[in-house]
Tab-separated table of C-alpha atoms and ligand atoms in Angstrom:
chain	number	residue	atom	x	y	z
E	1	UNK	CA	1.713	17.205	27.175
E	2	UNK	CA	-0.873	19.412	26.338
E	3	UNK	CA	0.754	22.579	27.149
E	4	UNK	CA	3.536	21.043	24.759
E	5	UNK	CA	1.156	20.679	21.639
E	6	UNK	CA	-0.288	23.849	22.806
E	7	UNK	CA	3.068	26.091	22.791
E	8	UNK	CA	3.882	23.846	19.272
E	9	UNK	CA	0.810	25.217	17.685
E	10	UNK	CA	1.196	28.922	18.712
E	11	UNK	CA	4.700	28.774	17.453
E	12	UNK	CA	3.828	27.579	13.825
E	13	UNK	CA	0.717	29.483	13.776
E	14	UNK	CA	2.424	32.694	14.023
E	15	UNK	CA	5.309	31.230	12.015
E	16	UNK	CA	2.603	31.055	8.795
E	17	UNK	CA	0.894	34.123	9.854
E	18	UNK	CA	4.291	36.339	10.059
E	19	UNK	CA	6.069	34.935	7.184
E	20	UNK	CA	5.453	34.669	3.281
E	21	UNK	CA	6.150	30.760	2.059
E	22	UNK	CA	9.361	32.409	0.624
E	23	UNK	CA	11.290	33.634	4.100
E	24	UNK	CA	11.070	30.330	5.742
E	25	UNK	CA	14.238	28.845	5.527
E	26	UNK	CA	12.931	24.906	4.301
E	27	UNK	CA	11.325	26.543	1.712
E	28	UNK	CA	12.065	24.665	-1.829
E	29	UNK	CA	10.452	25.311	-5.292
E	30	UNK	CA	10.590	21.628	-6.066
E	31	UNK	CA	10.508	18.829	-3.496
E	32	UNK	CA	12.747	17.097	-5.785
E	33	UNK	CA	14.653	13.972	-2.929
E	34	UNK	CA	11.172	13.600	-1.524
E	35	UNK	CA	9.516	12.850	-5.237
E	36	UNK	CA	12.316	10.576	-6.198
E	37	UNK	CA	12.364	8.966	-2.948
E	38	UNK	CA	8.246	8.420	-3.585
E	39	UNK	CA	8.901	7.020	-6.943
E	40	UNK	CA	11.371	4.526	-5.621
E	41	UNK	CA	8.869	2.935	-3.680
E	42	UNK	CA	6.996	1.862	-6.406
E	43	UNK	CA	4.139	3.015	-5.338
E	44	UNK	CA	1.278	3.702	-7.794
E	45	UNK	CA	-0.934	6.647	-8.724
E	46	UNK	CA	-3.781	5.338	-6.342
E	47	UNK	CA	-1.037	4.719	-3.705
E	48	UNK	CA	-2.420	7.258	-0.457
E	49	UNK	CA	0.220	9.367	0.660
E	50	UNK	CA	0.326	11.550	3.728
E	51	UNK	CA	2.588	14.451	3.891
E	52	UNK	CA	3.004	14.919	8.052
E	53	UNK	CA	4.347	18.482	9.006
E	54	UNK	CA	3.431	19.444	5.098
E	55	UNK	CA	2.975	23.117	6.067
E	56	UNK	CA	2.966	25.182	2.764
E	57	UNK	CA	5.484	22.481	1.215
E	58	UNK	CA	4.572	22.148	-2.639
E	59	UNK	CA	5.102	18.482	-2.285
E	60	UNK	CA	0.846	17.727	-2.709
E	61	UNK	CA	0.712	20.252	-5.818
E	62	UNK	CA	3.586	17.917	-7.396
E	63	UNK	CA	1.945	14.937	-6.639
E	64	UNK	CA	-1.397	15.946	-8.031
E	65	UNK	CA	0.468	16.583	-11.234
E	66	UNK	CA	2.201	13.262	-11.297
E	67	UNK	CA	-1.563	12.111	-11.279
E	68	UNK	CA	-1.464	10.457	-7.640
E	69	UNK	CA	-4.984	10.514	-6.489
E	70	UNK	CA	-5.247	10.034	-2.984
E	71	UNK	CA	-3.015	12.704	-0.978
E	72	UNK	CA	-3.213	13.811	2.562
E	73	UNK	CA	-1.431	16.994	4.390
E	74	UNK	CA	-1.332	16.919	7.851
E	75	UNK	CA	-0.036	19.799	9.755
E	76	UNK	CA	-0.466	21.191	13.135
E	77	UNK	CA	-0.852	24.984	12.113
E	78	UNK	CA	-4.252	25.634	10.388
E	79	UNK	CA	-2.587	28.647	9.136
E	80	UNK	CA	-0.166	27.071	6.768
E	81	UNK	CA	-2.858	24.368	5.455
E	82	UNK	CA	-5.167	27.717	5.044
E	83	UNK	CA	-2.008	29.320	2.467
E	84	UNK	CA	-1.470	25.812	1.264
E	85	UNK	CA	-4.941	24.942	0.093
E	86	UNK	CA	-5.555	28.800	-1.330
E	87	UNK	CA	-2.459	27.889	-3.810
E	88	UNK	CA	-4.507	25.057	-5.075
E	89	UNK	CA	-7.789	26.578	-6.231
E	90	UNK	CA	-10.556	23.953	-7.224
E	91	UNK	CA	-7.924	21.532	-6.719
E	92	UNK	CA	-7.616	21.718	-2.866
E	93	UNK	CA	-11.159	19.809	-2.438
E	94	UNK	CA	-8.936	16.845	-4.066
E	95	UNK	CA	-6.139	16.790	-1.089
E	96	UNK	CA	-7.284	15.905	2.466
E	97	UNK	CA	-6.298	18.431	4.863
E	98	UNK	CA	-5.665	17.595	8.669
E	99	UNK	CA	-5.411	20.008	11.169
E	100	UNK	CA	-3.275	18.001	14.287
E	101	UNK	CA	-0.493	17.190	16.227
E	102	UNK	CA	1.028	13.825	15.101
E	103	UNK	CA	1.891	13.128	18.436
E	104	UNK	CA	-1.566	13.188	19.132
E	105	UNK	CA	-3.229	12.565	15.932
E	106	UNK	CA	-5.472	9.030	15.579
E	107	UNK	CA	-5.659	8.298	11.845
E	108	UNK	CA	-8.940	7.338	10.843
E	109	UNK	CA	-7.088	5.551	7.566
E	110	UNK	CA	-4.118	3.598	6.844
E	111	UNK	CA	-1.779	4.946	4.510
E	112	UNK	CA	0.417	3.660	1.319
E	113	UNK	CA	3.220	5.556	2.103
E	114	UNK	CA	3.986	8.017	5.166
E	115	UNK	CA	6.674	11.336	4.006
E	116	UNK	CA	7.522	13.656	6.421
E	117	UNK	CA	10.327	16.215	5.570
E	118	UNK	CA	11.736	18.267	8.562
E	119	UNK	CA	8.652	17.924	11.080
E	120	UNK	CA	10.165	14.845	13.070
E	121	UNK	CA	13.478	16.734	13.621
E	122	UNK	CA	11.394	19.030	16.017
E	123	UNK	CA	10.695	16.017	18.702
E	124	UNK	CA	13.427	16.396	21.038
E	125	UNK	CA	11.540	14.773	23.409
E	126	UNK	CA	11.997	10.748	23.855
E	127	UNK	CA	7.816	10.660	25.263
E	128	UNK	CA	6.953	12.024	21.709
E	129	UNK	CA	9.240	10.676	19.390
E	130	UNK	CA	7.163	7.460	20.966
E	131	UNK	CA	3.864	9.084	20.123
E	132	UNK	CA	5.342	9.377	16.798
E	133	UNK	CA	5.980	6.047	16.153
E	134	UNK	CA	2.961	4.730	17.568
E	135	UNK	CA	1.322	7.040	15.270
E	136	UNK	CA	3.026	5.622	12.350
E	137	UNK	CA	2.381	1.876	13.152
E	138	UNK	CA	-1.496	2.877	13.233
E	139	UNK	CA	-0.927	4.939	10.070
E	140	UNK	CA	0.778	2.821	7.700
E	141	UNK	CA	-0.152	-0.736	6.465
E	142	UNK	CA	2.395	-3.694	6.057
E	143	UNK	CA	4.299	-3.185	3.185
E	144	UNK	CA	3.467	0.563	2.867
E	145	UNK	CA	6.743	3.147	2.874
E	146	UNK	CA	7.881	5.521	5.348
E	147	UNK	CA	10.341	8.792	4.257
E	148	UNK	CA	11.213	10.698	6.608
E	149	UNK	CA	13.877	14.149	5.801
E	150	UNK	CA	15.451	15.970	8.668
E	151	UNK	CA	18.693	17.827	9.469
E	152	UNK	CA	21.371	15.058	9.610
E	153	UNK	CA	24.154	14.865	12.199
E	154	UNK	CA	26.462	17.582	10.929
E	155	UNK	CA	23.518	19.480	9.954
E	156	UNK	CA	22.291	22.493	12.061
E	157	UNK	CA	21.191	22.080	15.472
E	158	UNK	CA	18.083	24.528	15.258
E	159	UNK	CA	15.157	25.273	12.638
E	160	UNK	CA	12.768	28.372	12.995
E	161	UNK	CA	14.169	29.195	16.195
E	162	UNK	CA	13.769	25.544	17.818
E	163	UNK	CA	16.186	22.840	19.061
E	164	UNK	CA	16.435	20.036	16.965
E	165	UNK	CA	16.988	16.246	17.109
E	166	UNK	CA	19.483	15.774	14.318
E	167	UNK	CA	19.131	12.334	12.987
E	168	UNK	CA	20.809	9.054	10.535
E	169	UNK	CA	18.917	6.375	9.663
E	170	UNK	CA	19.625	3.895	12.508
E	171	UNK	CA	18.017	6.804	15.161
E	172	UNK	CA	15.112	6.996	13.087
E	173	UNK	CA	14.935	3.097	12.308
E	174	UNK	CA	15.335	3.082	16.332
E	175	UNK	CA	12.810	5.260	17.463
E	176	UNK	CA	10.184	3.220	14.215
E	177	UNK	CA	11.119	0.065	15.765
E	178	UNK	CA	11.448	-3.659	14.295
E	179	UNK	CA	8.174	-3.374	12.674
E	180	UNK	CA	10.200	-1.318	10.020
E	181	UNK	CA	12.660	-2.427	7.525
E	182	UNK	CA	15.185	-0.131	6.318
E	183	UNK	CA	15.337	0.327	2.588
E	184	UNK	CA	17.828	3.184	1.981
E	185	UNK	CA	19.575	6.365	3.077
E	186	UNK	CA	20.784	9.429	1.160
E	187	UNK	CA	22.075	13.208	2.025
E	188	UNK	CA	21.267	15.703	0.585
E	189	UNK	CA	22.513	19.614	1.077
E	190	UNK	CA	19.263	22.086	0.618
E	191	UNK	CA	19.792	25.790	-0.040
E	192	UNK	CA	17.596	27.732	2.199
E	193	UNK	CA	16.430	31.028	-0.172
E	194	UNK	CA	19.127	33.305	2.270
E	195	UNK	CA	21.922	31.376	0.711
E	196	UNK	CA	22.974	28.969	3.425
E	197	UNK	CA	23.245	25.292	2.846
E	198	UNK	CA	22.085	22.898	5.469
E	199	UNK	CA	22.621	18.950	5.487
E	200	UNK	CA	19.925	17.051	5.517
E	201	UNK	CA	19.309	13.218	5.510
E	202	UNK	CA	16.271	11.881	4.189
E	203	UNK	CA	16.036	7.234	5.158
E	204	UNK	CA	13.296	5.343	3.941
E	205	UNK	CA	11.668	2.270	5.787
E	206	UNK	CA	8.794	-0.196	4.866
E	207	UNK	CA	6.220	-1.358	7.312
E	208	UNK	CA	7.162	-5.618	7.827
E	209	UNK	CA	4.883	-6.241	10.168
H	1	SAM	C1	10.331	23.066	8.928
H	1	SAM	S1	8.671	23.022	8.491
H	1	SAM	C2	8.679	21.920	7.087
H	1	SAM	C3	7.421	22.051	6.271
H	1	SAM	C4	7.319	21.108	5.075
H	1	SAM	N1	7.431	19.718	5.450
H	1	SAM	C5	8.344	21.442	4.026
H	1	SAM	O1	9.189	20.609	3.731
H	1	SAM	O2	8.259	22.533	3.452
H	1	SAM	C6	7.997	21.981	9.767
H	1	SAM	C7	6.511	21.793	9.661
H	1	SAM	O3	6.086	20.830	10.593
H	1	SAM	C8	4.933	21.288	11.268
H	1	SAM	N2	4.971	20.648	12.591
H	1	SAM	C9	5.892	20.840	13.556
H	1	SAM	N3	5.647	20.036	14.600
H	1	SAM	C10	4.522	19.327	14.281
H	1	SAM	C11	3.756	18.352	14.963
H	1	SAM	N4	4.083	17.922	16.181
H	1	SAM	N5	2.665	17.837	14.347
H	1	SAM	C12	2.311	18.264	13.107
H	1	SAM	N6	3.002	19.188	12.423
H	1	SAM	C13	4.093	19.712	13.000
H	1	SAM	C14	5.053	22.789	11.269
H	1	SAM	O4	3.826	23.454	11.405
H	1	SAM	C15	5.720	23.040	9.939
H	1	SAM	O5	4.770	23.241	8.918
């Protein structure tokens, strides 16, 4: 388990030490399905968010602009939160930045709403897709939101050079469990910046009990 989380942070460290924001094939100027999604929920500007698996995303920057005021990025490579939080200047002091594993992570918080695009898609393993949702039942409150993006079933079967777990909404409302209600389900095709397209799904959830 350790070795796991071990090789996992060596791989994205050197990912966001070898590569500018731009090469990395999830890059996207606007986090445009994850916003909307966020805005469905209702949730207001003092909603807390955590972004899990943010990496260099521009997701927090957006938020900050919509005038939410309590955001978190979580991300196992201290690397990518370093790039992330030099993009925000004075601002970064304003986002909370958490260096971890989710699989191993113990939030010290509860959350409002729980987004993770493309990070969950890298547990191929059933042991930590159960961390995961342990995680998230610690993580989020009842009634809070859970989004969660990642390559859908005819979407590709590897991301940065690592087997995936291709997913719909009923294996990620699965592996949450009946604590979690599901709310809605879209596709959506994202452009990586070499051109290709790759299918994505992003579901949403909320926390019943
Ligand atoms: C494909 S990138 C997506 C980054 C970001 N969500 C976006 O949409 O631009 C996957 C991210 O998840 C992070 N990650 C992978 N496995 C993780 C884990 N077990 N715990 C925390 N972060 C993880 C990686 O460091 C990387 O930043």
């Amino acid at each position: 388990m350790a070795d796991l989380i071990e090789q996992r942070q060596a791989h994205w460290q050197n990912v966001y030490r070898t590569k500018d924001e731009h090469e990395v094939s999830w890059f996207q100027e606007s986090p445009a399905v994850s916003l909307e999604l966020i805005h469905t929920t209702g949730a207001g500007r003092d909603a807390s968010i955590i972004d899990i698996g943010g990496g260099t995303s521009r997701l927090a920057d957006a938020l900050l602009v919509e005038g939410y005021r309590s955001v978190a990025v979580l991300d196992v490579s201290a690397q990518a939160l370093a790039v992330a939080r030099g993009r925000f200047g004075a601002r970064a002091a304003e986002v909370d930045w958490i260096v971890a594993d989710v699989t191993a992570w113990r939030p010290a918080q509860t959350y409002d709403l729980w987004h993770d695009r493309a990070a969950f898609h890298f547990l191929t393993d059933a042991g930590d897709r159960k961390a995961y949702a342990r995680c998230v039942r610690q993580a989020v409150r009842p009634g809070g939101h859970v989004i969660i993006g990642t390559f859908a079933l005819d979407g590709p079967e590897r991301c940065s050079g690592l087997p995936v777990m291709r997913h719909d909404a009923a294996s990620i409302g699965a592996v949450l469990g009946a604590s979690f209600e599901f709310a809605e389900t879209r596709g959506h095709d994202h452009r990586t910046p070499s051109g290709s397209v790759q299918r994505f799904q992003f579901s949403r959830f909320r926390r019943i009990g």
